[in-house]
Short mmCIF file of N, CA and C in Angstrom, two decimals:
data_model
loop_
_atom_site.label_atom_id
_atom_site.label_comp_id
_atom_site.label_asym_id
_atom_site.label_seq_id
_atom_site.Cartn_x
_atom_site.Cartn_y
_atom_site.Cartn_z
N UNK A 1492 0.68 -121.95 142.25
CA UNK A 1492 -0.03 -122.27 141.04
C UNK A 1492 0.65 -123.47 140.39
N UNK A 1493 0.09 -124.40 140.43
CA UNK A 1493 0.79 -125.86 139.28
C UNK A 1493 -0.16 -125.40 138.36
N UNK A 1494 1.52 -125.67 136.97
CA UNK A 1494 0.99 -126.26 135.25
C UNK A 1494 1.07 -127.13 135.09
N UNK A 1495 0.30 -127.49 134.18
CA UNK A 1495 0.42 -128.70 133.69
C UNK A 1495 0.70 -128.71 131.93
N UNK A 1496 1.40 -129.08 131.15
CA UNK A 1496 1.52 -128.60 129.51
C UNK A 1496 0.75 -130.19 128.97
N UNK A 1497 0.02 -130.00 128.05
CA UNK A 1497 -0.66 -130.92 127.31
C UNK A 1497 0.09 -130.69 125.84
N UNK A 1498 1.04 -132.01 125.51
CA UNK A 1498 1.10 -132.30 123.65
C UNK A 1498 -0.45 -132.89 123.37
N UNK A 1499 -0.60 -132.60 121.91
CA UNK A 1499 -1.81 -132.88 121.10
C UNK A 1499 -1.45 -134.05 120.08
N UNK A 1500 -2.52 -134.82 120.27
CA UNK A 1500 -2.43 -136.03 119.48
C UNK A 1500 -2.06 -135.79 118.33
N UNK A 1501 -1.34 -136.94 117.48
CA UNK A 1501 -1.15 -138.11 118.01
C UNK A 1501 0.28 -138.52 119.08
N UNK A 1502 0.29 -139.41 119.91
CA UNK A 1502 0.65 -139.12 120.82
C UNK A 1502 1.49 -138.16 121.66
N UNK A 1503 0.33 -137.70 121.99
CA UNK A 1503 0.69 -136.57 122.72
C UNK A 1503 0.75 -137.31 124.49
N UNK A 1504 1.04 -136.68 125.11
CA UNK A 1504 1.46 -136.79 126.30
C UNK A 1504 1.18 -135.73 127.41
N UNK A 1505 1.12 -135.86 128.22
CA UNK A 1505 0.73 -135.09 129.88
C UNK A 1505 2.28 -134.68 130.40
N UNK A 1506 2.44 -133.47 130.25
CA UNK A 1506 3.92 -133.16 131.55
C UNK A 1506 4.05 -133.34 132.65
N UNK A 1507 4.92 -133.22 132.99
CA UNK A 1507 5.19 -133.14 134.67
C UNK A 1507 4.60 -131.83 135.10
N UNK A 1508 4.09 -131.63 136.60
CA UNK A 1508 3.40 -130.54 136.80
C UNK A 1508 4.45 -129.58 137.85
N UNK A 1509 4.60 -128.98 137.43
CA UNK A 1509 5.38 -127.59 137.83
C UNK A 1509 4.82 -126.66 139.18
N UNK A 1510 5.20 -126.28 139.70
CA UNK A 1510 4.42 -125.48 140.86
C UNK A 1510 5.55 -123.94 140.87
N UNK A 1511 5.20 -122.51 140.69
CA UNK A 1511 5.56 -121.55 140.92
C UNK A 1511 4.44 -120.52 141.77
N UNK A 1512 5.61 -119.84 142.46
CA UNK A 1512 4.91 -118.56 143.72
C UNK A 1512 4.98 -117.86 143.12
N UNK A 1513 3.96 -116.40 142.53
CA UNK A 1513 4.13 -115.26 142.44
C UNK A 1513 3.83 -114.51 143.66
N UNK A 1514 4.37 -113.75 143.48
CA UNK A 1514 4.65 -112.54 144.79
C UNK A 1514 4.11 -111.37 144.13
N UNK A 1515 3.39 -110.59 144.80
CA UNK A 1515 2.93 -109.33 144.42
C UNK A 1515 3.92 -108.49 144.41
N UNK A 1516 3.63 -107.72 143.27
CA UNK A 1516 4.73 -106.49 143.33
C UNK A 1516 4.49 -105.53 144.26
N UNK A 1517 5.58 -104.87 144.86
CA UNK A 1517 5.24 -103.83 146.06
C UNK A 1517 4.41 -102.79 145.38
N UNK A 1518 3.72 -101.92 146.64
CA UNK A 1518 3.08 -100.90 145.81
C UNK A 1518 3.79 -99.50 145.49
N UNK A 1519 3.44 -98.83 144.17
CA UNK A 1519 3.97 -97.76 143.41
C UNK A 1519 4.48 -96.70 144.72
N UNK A 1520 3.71 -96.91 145.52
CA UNK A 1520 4.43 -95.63 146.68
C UNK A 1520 4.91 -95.82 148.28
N UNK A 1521 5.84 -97.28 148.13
CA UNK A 1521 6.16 -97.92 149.04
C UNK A 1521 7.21 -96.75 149.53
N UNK A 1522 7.32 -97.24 151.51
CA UNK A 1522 8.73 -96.17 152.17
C UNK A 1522 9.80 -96.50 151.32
N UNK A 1523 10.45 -95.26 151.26
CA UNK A 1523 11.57 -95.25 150.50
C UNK A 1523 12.82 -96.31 151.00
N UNK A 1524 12.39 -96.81 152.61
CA UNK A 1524 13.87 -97.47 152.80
C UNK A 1524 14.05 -98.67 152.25
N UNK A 1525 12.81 -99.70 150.97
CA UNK A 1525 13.48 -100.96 150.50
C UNK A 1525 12.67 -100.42 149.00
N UNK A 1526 13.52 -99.59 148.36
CA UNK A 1526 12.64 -99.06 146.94
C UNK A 1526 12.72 -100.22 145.95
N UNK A 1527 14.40 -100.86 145.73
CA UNK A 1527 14.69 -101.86 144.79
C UNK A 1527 13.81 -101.98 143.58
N UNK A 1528 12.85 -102.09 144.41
CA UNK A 1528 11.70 -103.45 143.55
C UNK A 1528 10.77 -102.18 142.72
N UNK A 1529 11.08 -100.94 143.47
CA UNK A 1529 10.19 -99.82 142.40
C UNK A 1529 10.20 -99.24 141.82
N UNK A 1530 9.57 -98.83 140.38
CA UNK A 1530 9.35 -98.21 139.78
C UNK A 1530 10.36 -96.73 139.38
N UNK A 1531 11.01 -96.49 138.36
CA UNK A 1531 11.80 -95.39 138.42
C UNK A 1531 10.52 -94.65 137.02
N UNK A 1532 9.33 -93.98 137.52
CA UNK A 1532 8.14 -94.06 136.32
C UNK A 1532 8.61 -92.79 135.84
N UNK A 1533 9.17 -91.76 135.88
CA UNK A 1533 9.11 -90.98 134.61
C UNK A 1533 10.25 -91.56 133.48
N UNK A 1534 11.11 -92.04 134.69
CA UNK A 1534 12.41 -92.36 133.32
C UNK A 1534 11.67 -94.11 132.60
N UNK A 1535 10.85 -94.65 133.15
CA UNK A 1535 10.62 -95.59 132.60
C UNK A 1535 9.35 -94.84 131.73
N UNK A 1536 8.10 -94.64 131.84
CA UNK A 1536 7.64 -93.75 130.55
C UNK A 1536 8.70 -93.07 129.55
N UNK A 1537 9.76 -92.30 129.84
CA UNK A 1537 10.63 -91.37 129.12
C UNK A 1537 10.97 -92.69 127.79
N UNK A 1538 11.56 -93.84 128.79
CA UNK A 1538 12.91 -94.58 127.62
C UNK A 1538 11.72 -95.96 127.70
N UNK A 1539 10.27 -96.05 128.06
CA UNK A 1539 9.71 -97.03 127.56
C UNK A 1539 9.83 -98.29 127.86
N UNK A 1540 10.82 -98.69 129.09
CA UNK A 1540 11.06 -99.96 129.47
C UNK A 1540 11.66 -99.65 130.95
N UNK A 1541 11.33 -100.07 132.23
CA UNK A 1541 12.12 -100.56 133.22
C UNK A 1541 13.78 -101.03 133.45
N UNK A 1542 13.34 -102.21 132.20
CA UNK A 1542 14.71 -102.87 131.87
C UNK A 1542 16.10 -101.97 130.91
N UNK A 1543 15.42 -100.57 130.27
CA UNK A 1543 15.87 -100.08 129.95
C UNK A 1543 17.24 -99.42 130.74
N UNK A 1544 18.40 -99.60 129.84
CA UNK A 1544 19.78 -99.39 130.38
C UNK A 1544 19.81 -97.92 131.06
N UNK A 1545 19.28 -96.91 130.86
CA UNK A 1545 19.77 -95.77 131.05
C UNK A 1545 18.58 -95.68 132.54
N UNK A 1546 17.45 -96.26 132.20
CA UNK A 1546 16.74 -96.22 134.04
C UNK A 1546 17.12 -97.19 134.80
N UNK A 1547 17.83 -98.43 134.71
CA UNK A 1547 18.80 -98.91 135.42
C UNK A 1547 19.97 -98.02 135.93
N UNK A 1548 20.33 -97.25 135.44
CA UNK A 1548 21.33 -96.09 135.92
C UNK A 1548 20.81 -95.57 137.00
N UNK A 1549 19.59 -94.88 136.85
CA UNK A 1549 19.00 -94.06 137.58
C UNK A 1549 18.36 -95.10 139.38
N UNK A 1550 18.18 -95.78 138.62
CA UNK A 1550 17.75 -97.16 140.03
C UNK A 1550 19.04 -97.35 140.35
N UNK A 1551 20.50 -97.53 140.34
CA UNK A 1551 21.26 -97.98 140.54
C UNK A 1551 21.55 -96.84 141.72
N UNK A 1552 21.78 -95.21 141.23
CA UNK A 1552 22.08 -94.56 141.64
C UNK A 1552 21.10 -94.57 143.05
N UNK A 1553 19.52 -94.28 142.58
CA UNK A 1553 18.67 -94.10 144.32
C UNK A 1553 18.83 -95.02 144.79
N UNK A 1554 19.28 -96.57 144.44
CA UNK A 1554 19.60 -97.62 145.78
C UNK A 1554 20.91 -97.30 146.68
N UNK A 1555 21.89 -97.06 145.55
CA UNK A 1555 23.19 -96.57 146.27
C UNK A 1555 23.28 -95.55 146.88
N UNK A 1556 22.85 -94.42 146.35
CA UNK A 1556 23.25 -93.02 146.62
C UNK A 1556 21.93 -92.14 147.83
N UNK A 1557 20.84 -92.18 146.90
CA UNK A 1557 19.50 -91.36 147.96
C UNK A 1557 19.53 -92.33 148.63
N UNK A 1558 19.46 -93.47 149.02
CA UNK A 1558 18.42 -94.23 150.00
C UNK A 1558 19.29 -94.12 151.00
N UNK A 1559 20.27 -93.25 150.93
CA UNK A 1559 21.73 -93.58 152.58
C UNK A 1559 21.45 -92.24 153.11
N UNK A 1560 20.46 -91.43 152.57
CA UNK A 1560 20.62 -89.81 152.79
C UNK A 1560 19.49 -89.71 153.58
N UNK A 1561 19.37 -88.83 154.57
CA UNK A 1561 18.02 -88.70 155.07
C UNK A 1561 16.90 -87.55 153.67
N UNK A 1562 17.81 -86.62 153.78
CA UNK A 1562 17.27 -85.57 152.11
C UNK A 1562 16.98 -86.73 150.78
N UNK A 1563 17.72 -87.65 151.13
CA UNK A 1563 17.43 -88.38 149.95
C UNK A 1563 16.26 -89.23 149.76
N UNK A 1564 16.03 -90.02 150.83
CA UNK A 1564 15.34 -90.89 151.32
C UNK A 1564 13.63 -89.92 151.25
N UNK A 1565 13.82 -88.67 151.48
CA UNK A 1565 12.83 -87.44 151.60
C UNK A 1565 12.56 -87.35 149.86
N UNK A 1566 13.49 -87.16 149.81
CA UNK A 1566 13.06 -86.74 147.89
C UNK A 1566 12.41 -87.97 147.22
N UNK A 1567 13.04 -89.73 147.56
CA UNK A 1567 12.15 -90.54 146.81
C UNK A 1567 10.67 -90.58 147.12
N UNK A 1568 10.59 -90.14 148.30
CA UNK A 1568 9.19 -90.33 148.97
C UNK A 1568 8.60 -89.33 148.12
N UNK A 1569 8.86 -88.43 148.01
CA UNK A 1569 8.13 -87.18 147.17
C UNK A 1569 7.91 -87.57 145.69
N UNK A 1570 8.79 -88.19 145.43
CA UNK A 1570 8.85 -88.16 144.09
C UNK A 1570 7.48 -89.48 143.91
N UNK A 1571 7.67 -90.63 143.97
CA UNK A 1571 6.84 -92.08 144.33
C UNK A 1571 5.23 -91.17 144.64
N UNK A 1572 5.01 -90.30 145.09
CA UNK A 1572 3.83 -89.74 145.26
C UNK A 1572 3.26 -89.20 144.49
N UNK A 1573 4.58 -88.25 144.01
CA UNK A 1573 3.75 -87.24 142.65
C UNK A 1573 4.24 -87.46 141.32
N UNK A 1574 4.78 -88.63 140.66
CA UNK A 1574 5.04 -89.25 139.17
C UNK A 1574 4.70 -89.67 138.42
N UNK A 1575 4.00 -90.61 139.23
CA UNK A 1575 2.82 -91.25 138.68
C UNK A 1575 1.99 -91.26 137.72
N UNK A 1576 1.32 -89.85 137.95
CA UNK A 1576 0.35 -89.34 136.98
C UNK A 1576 1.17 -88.35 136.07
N UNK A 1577 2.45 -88.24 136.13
CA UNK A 1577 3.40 -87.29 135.46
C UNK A 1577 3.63 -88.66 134.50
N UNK A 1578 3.95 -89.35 134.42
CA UNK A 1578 4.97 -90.39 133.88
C UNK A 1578 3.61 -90.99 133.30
N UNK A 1579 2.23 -90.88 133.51
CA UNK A 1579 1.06 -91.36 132.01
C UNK A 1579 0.80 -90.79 131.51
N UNK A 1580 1.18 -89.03 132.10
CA UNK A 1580 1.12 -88.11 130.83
C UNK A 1580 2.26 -88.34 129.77
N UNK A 1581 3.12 -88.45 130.58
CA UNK A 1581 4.89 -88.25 129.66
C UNK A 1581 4.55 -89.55 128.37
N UNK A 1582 3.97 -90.41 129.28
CA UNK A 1582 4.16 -92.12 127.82
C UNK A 1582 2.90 -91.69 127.29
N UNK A 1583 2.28 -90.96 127.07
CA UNK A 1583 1.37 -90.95 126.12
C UNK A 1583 1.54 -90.00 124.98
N UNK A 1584 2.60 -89.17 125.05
CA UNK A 1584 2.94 -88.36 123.92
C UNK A 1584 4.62 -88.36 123.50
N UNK A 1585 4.08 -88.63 122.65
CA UNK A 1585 6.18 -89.30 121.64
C UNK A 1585 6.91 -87.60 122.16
N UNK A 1586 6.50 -86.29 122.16
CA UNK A 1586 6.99 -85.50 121.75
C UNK A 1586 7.63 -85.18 123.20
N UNK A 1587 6.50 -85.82 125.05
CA UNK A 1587 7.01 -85.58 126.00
C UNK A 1587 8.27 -86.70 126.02
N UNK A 1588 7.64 -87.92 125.49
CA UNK A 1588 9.04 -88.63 125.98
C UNK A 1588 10.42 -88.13 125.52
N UNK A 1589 10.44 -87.65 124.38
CA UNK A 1589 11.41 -86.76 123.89
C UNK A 1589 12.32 -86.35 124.28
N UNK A 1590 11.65 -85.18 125.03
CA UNK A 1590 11.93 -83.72 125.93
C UNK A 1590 12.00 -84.12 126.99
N UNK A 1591 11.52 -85.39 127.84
CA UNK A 1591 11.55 -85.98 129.28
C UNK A 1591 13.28 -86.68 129.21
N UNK A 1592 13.16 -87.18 127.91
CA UNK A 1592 14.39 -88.15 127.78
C UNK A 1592 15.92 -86.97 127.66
N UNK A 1593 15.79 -85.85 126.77
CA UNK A 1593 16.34 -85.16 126.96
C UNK A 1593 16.70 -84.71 128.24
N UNK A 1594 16.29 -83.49 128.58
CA UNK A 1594 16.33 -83.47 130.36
C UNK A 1594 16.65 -84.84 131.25
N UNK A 1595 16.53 -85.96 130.84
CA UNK A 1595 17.23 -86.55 131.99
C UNK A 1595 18.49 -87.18 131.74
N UNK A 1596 18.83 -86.75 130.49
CA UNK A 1596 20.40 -87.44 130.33
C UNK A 1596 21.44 -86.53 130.88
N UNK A 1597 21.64 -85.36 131.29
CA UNK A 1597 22.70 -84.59 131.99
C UNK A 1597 22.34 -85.91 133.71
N UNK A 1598 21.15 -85.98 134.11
CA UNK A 1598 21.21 -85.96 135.65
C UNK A 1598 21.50 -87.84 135.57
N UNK A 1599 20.89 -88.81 134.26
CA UNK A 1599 21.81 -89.99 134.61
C UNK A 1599 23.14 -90.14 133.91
N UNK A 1600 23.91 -89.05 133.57
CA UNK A 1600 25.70 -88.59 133.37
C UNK A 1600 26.20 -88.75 134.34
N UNK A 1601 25.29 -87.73 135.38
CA UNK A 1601 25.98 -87.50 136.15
C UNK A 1601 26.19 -89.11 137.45
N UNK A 1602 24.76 -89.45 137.21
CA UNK A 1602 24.80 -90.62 138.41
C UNK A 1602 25.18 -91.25 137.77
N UNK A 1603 25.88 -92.28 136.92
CA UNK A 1603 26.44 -92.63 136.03
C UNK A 1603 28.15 -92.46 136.78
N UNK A 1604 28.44 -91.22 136.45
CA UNK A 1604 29.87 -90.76 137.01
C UNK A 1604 30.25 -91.33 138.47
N UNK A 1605 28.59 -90.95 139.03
CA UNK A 1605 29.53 -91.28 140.44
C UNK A 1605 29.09 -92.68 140.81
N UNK A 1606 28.42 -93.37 140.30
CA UNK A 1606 28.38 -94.74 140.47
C UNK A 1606 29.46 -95.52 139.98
N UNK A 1607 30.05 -94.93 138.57
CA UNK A 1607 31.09 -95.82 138.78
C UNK A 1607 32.66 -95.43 138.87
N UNK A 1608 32.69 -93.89 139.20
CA UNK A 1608 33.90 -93.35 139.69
C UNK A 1608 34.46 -92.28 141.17
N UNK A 1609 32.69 -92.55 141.72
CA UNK A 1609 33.05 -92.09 143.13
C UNK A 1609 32.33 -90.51 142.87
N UNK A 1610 31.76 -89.70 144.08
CA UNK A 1610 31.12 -87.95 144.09
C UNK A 1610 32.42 -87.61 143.55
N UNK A 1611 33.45 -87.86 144.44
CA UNK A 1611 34.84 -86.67 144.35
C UNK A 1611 35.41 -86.64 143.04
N UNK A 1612 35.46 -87.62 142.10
CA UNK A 1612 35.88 -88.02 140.37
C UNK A 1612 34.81 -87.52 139.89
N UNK A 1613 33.67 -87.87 140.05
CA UNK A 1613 32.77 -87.49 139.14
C UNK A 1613 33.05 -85.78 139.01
N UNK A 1614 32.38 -85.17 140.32
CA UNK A 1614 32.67 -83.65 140.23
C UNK A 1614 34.24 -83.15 139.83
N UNK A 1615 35.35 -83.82 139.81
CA UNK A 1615 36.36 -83.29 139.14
C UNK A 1615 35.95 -83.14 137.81
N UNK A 1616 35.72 -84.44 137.27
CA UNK A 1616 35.39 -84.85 135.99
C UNK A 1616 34.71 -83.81 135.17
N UNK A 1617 33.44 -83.33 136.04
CA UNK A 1617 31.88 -82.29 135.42
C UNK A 1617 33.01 -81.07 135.29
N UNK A 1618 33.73 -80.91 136.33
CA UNK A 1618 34.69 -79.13 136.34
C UNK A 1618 35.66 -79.01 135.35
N UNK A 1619 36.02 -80.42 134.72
CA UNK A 1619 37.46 -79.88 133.91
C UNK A 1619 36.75 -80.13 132.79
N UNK A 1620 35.27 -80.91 132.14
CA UNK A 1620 34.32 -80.93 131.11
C UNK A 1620 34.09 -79.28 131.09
N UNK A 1621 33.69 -78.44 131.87
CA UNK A 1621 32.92 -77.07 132.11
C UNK A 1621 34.59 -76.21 131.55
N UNK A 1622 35.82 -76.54 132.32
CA UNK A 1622 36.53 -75.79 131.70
C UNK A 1622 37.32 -76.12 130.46
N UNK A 1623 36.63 -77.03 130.29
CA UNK A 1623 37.12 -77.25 128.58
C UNK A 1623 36.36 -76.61 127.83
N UNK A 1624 35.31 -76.86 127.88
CA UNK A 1624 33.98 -76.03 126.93
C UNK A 1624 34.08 -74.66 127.27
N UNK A 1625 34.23 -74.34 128.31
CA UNK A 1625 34.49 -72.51 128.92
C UNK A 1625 35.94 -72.36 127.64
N UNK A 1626 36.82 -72.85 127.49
CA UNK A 1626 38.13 -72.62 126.95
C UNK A 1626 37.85 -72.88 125.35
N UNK A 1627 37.06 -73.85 125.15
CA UNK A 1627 36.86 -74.26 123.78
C UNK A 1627 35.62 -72.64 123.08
N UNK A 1628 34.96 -72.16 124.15
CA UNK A 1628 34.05 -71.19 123.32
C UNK A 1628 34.89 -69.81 123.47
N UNK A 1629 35.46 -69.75 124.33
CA UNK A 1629 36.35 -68.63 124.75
C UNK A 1629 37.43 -68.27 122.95
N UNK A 1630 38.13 -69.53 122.69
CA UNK A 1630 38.99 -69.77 121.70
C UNK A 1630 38.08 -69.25 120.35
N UNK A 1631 36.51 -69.98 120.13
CA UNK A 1631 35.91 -69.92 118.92
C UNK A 1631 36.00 -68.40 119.01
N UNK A 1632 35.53 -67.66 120.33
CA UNK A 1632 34.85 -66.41 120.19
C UNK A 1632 35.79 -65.36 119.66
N UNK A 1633 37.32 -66.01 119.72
CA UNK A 1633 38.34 -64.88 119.70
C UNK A 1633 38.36 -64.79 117.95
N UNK A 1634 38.14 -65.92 117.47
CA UNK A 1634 38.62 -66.49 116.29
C UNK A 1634 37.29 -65.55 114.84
N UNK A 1635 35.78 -65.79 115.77
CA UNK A 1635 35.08 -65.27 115.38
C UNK A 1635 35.02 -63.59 115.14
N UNK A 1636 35.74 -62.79 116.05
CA UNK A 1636 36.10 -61.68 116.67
C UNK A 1636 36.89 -60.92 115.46
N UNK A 1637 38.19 -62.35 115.63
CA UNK A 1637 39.03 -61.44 114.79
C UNK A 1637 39.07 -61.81 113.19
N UNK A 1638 38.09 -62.69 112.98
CA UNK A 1638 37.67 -62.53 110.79
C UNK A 1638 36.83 -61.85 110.93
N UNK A 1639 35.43 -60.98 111.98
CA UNK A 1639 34.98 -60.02 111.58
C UNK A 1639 35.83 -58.97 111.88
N UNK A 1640 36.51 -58.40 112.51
CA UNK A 1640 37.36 -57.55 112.17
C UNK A 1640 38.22 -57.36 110.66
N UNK A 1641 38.75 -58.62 110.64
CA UNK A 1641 39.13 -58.63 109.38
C UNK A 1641 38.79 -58.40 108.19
N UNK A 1642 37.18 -58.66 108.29
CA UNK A 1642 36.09 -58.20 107.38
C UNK A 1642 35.90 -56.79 107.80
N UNK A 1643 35.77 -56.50 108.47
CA UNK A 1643 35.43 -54.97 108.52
C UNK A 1643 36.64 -54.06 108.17
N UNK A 1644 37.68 -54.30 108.10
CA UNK A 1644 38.90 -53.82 107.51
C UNK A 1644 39.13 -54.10 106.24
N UNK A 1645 38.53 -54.71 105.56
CA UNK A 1645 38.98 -54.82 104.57
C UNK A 1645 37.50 -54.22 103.25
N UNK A 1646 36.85 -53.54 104.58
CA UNK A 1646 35.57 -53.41 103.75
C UNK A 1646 35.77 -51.30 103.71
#
Protein backbone atom coordinates (compact mmCIF):
# COMPACT_ATOMS: atom_id res chain seq x y z
CA UNK A 1 0.00 0.00 0.00
CA UNK A 2 1.76 3.59 -0.80
CA UNK A 3 0.67 6.97 1.14
CA UNK A 4 0.84 9.73 0.11
CA UNK A 5 0.16 12.90 2.98
CA UNK A 6 -1.23 16.13 1.38
CA UNK A 7 -0.47 19.80 3.48
CA UNK A 8 -3.43 22.24 2.68
CA UNK A 9 -2.98 25.48 1.22
CA UNK A 10 -1.49 27.90 1.47
CA UNK A 11 1.45 26.29 0.49
CA UNK A 12 0.93 23.20 1.10
CA UNK A 13 2.93 20.53 -0.41
CA UNK A 14 2.81 16.69 -1.65
CA UNK A 15 5.02 14.10 0.59
CA UNK A 16 7.15 11.61 -0.24
CA UNK A 17 5.22 8.38 -0.82
CA UNK A 18 5.74 5.67 1.65
CA UNK A 19 5.04 2.02 0.81
CA UNK A 20 4.06 -0.52 3.86
CA UNK A 21 3.10 -4.56 3.87
CA UNK A 22 0.43 -5.60 6.07
CA UNK A 23 0.37 -9.15 6.84
CA UNK A 24 -2.70 -10.82 7.96
CA UNK A 25 -3.03 -11.80 11.33
CA UNK A 26 -2.93 -15.61 11.86
CA UNK A 27 -6.16 -17.19 12.49
CA UNK A 28 -7.83 -17.31 16.18
CA UNK A 29 -7.33 -21.20 16.08
CA UNK A 30 -3.99 -21.66 14.51
CA UNK A 31 -1.66 -25.27 15.51
CA UNK A 32 -0.44 -24.63 18.64
CA UNK A 33 3.30 -25.09 17.49
CA UNK A 34 3.86 -21.11 16.30
CA UNK A 35 0.99 -19.50 18.78
CA UNK A 36 3.21 -16.14 19.41
CA UNK A 37 1.15 -14.08 17.28
CA UNK A 38 -2.23 -15.41 19.18
CA UNK A 39 -4.62 -14.35 21.00
CA UNK A 40 -4.51 -15.12 24.90
CA UNK A 41 -8.83 -14.22 24.60
CA UNK A 42 -10.16 -14.84 27.93
CA UNK A 43 -7.32 -13.07 29.74
CA UNK A 44 -7.45 -10.43 27.05
CA UNK A 45 -11.44 -9.90 27.44
CA UNK A 46 -10.73 -10.36 31.43
CA UNK A 47 -7.89 -7.25 31.62
CA UNK A 48 -9.28 -5.57 28.22
CA UNK A 49 -6.11 -5.27 26.26
CA UNK A 50 -3.62 -7.85 24.60
CA UNK A 51 -0.92 -5.43 25.44
CA UNK A 52 -2.03 -5.71 28.83
CA UNK A 53 0.92 -6.59 31.39
CA UNK A 54 -0.61 -9.39 33.25
CA UNK A 55 -1.74 -11.34 29.62
CA UNK A 56 1.70 -10.80 28.50
CA UNK A 57 2.54 -13.02 31.49
CA UNK A 58 0.29 -15.52 30.48
CA UNK A 59 1.67 -15.45 26.57
CA UNK A 60 5.05 -15.44 27.92
CA UNK A 61 4.45 -18.46 29.94
CA UNK A 62 2.45 -20.74 26.79
CA UNK A 63 5.42 -19.71 24.45
CA UNK A 64 7.96 -20.85 27.00
CA UNK A 65 6.41 -23.34 29.03
CA UNK A 66 3.10 -25.31 27.10
CA UNK A 67 4.36 -25.08 23.64
CA UNK A 68 7.61 -27.59 24.70
CA UNK A 69 4.97 -30.08 26.24
CA UNK A 70 3.18 -32.48 24.18
CA UNK A 71 0.00 -32.11 27.17
CA UNK A 72 0.72 -28.67 26.65
CA UNK A 73 0.76 -28.10 23.15
CA UNK A 74 -2.83 -30.41 23.61
CA UNK A 75 -4.30 -27.96 26.09
CA UNK A 76 -3.58 -24.71 23.77
CA UNK A 77 -5.27 -26.44 21.00
CA UNK A 78 -8.28 -26.98 23.22
CA UNK A 79 -8.33 -23.99 24.64
CA UNK A 80 -7.96 -21.66 20.90
CA UNK A 81 -11.16 -23.76 20.05
CA UNK A 82 -13.37 -23.28 22.87
CA UNK A 83 -12.62 -19.36 24.20
CA UNK A 84 -13.60 -17.65 21.90
CA UNK A 85 -17.10 -17.45 22.45
CA UNK A 86 -16.21 -17.64 26.32
CA UNK A 87 -14.01 -14.52 26.18
CA UNK A 88 -17.34 -12.33 24.19
CA UNK A 89 -19.29 -13.45 26.83
CA UNK A 90 -16.62 -12.56 29.61
CA UNK A 91 -15.99 -8.69 27.74
CA UNK A 92 -19.40 -8.01 27.66
CA UNK A 93 -20.19 -7.96 31.32
CA UNK A 94 -17.96 -5.69 33.87
CA UNK A 95 -19.11 -8.18 36.62
CA UNK A 96 -17.54 -11.45 34.40
CA UNK A 97 -14.45 -9.58 33.77
CA UNK A 98 -14.21 -9.19 37.41
CA UNK A 99 -14.54 -12.69 38.53
CA UNK A 100 -12.55 -13.88 35.20
CA UNK A 101 -9.77 -11.44 36.36
CA UNK A 102 -9.95 -12.73 39.77
CA UNK A 103 -9.56 -16.44 39.06
CA UNK A 104 -6.76 -15.81 36.88
CA UNK A 105 -4.40 -14.05 39.09
CA UNK A 106 -3.35 -17.20 41.37
CA UNK A 107 -2.57 -19.15 37.75
CA UNK A 108 -0.50 -15.83 36.19
CA UNK A 109 1.48 -15.86 40.01
CA UNK A 110 2.17 -18.72 39.42
CA UNK A 111 3.54 -18.49 35.64
CA UNK A 112 4.98 -15.42 36.63
CA UNK A 113 7.16 -17.46 39.33
CA UNK A 114 8.37 -19.80 37.05
CA UNK A 115 9.14 -17.62 34.22
CA UNK A 116 11.22 -15.71 36.06
CA UNK A 117 12.60 -18.05 38.79
CA UNK A 118 12.54 -21.50 37.28
CA UNK A 119 9.33 -24.78 38.16
CA UNK A 120 11.78 -25.89 41.05
CA UNK A 121 11.84 -21.98 42.89
CA UNK A 122 8.66 -21.25 41.98
CA UNK A 123 7.10 -24.50 43.71
CA UNK A 124 9.49 -23.99 46.71
CA UNK A 125 8.33 -20.53 46.79
CA UNK A 126 4.09 -21.58 46.53
CA UNK A 127 5.14 -24.36 49.69
CA UNK A 128 6.84 -22.08 52.15
CA UNK A 129 3.84 -19.15 51.05
CA UNK A 130 1.21 -22.30 52.06
CA UNK A 131 3.32 -22.89 55.22
CA UNK A 132 3.39 -19.56 56.29
CA UNK A 133 -0.30 -18.94 55.99
CA UNK A 134 -0.88 -22.71 57.43
CA UNK A 135 1.37 -21.21 60.56
CA UNK A 136 0.02 -17.68 60.42
CA UNK A 137 -3.88 -19.17 60.84
CA UNK A 138 -2.78 -21.94 63.06
CA UNK A 139 -1.21 -18.93 65.52
CA UNK A 140 -4.59 -16.58 65.01
CA UNK A 141 -6.68 -19.73 65.86
CA UNK A 142 -4.82 -20.42 69.15
CA UNK A 143 -5.03 -16.75 70.08
CA UNK A 144 -8.77 -16.70 69.16
CA UNK A 145 -9.23 -19.99 71.31
CA UNK A 146 -7.69 -18.76 74.19
CA UNK A 147 -9.68 -14.92 74.76
CA UNK A 148 -12.76 -17.02 74.27
CA UNK A 149 -11.84 -19.10 76.90
CA UNK A 150 -10.90 -16.30 78.75
CA UNK A 151 -14.26 -14.92 78.21
CA UNK A 152 -15.94 -17.81 79.21
CA UNK A 153 -14.09 -17.85 82.51
CA UNK A 154 -14.59 -14.93 83.46
CA UNK A 155 -18.30 -15.07 82.69
Amino acid sequence: RAVTVENPAPGGETSNTATFTVNAAPPAAAAAGSSSGNMCFIATAAFGSPLERHVQVLRDFRDSYLLNFRAGKAFVKFYYEVSPPLAKIIAQNEVLRLLTRAGLMPVIGVAYLILHFGPVSALLMMLFGLALLSTIIRITRRKLNTARQKAEASI
